[in-house]
PDB file of C-alpha atoms in Angstrom:
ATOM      1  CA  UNK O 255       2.612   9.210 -52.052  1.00 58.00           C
ATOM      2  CA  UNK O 256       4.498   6.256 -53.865  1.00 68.00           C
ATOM      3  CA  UNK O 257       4.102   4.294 -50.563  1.00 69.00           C
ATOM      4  CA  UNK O 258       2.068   1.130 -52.733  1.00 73.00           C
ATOM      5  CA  UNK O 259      -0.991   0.964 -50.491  1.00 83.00           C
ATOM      6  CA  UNK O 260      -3.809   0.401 -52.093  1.00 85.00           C
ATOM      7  CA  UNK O 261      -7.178  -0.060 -50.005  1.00 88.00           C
ATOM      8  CA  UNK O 262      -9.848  -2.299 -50.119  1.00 90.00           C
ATOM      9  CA  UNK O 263     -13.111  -2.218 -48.804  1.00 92.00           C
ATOM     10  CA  UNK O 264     -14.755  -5.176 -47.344  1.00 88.00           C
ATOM     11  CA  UNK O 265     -18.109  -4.409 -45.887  1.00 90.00           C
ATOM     12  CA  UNK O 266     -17.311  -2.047 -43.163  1.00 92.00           C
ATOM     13  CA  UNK O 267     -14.165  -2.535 -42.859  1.00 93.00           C
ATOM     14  CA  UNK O 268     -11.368  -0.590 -44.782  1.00 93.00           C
ATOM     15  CA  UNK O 269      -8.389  -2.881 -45.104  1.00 92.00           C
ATOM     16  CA  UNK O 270      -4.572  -1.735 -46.449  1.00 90.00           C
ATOM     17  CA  UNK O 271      -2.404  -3.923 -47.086  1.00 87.00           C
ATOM     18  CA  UNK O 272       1.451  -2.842 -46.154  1.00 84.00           C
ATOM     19  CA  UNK O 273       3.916  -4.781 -48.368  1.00 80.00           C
ATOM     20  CA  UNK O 274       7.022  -5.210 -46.707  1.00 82.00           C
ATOM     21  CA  UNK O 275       9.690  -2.393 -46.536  1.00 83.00           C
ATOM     22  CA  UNK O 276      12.216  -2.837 -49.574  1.00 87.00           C
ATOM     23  CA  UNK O 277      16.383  -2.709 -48.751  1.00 90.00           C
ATOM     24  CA  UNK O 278      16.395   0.946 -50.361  1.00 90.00           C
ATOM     25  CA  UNK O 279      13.756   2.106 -47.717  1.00 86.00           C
ATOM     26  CA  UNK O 280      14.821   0.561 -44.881  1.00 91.00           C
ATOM     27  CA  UNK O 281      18.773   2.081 -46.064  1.00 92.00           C
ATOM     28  CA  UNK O 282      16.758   5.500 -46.256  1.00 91.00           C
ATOM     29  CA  UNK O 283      14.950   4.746 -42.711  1.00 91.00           C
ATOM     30  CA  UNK O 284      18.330   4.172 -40.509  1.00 93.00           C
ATOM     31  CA  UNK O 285      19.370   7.521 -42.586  1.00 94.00           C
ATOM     32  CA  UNK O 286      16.565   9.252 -41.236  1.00 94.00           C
ATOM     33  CA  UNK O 287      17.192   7.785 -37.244  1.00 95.00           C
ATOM     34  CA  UNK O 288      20.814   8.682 -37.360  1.00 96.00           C
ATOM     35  CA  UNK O 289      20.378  12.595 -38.490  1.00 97.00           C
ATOM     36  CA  UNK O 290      17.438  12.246 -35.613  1.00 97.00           C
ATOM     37  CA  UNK O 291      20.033  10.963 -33.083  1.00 97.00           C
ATOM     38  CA  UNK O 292      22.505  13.513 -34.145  1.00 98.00           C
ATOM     39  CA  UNK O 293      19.747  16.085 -33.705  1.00 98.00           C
ATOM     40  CA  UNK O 294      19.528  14.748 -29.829  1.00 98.00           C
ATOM     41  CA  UNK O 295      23.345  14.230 -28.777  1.00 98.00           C
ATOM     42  CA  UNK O 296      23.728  18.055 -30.488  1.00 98.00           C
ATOM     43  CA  UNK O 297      20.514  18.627 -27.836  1.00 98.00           C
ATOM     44  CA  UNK O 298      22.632  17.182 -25.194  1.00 97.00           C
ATOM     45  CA  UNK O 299      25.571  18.957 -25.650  1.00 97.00           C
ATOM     46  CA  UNK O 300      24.097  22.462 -25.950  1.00 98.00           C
ATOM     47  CA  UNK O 301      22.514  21.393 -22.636  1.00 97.00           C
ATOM     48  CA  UNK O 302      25.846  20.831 -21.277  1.00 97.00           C
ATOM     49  CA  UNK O 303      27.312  24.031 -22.441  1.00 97.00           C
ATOM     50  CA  UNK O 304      24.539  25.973 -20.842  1.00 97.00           C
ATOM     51  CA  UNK O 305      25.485  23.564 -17.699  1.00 95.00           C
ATOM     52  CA  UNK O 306      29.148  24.682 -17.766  1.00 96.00           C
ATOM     53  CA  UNK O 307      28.672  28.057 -18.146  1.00 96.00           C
ATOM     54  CA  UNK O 308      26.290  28.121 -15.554  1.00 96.00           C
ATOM     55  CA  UNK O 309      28.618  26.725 -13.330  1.00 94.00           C
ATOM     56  CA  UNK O 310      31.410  28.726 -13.895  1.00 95.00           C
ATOM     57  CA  UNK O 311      29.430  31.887 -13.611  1.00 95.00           C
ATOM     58  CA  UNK O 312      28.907  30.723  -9.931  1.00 94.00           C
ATOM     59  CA  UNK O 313      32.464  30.211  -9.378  1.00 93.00           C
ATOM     60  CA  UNK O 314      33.130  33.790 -10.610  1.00 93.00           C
ATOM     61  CA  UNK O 315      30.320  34.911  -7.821  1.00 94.00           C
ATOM     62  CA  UNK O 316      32.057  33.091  -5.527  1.00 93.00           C
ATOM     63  CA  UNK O 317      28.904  31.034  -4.461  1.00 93.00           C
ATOM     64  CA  UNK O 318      30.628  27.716  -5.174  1.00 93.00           C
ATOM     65  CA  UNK O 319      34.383  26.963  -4.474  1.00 93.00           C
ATOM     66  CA  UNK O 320      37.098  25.975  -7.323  1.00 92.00           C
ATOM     67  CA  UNK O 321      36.578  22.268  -6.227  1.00 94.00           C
ATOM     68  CA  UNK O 322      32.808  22.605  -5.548  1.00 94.00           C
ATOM     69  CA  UNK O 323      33.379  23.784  -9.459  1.00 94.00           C
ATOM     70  CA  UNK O 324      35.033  20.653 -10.464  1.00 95.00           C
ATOM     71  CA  UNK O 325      32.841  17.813  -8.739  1.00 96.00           C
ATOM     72  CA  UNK O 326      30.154  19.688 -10.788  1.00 95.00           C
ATOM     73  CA  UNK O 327      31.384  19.789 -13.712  1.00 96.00           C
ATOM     74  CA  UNK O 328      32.403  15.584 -13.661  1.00 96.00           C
ATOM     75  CA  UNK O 329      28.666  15.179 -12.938  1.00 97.00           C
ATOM     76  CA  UNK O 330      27.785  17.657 -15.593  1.00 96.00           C
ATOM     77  CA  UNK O 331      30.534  15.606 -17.861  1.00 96.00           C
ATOM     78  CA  UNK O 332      29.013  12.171 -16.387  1.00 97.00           C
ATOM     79  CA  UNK O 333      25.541  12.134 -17.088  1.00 97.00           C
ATOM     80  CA  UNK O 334      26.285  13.820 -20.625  1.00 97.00           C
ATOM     81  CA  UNK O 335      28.163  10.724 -21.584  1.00 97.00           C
ATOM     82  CA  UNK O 336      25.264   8.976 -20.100  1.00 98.00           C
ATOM     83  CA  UNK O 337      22.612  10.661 -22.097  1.00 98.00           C
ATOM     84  CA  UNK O 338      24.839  10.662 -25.913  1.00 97.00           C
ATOM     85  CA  UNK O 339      25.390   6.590 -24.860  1.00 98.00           C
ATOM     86  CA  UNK O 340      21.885   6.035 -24.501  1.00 98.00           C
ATOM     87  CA  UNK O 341      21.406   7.909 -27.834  1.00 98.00           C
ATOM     88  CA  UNK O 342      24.164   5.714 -29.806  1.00 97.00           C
ATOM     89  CA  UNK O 343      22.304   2.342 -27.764  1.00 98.00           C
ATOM     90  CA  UNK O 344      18.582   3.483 -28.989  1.00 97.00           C
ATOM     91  CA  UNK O 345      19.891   3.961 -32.527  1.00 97.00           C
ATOM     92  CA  UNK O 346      21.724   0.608 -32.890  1.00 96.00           C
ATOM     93  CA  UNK O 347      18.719  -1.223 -31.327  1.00 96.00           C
ATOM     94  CA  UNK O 348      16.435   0.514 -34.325  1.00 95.00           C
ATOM     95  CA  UNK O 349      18.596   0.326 -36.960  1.00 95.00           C
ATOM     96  CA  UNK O 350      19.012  -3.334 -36.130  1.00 95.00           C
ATOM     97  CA  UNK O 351      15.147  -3.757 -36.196  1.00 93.00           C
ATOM     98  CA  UNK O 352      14.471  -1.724 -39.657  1.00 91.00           C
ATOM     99  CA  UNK O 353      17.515  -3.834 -40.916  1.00 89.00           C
ATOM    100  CA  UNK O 354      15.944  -7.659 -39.993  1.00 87.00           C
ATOM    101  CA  UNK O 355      13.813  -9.329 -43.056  1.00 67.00           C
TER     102      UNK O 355
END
């Protein structure tokens, strides 16, 4: 696979080697976490549409009042920002540790 492992047998043991990651791979590797972390705050957000929607077809039922609606949907709102922030957090904290010689 190009990866530049090559094993070695010593007795029982099978022993590989892992050279250390090169600047182009570890470019390619934060690449790879941020379309994964778009991936999950595009998760989030669907879940939040399906959230709102659900919401409002309550309010249309009339099983939940106009301002019932509202305190909702700030939750709804809150713990989206919550979840996309803990996203962007996780992603800096990796990319930082794929960056570091």
């Amino acid at each position: 696979a190009g990866l530049g492992l090559n094993p070695q047998v010593d007795g029982q043991l099978l022993r590989i080697p892992i050279p250390p990651l090169t600047e182009d791979r570890r470019k390619e590797l934060s690449k790879i976490g941020a379309k994964y972390a778009e991936s999950a705050r595009v998760s989030v957000r669907n879940i939040r549409r399906d959230g709102m929607e659900h919401l409002k077809a309550l309010e249309k039922e009339h099983q939940i009042s106009e301002d019932e609606h509202k305190k909702q949907h700030d939750k709804v709102q809150k713990a989206t920002d919550a979840h996309v922030k803990e996203i962007d957090d996780a992603l800096a904290a990796k990319e930082k540790e794929i960056m570091q010689v």
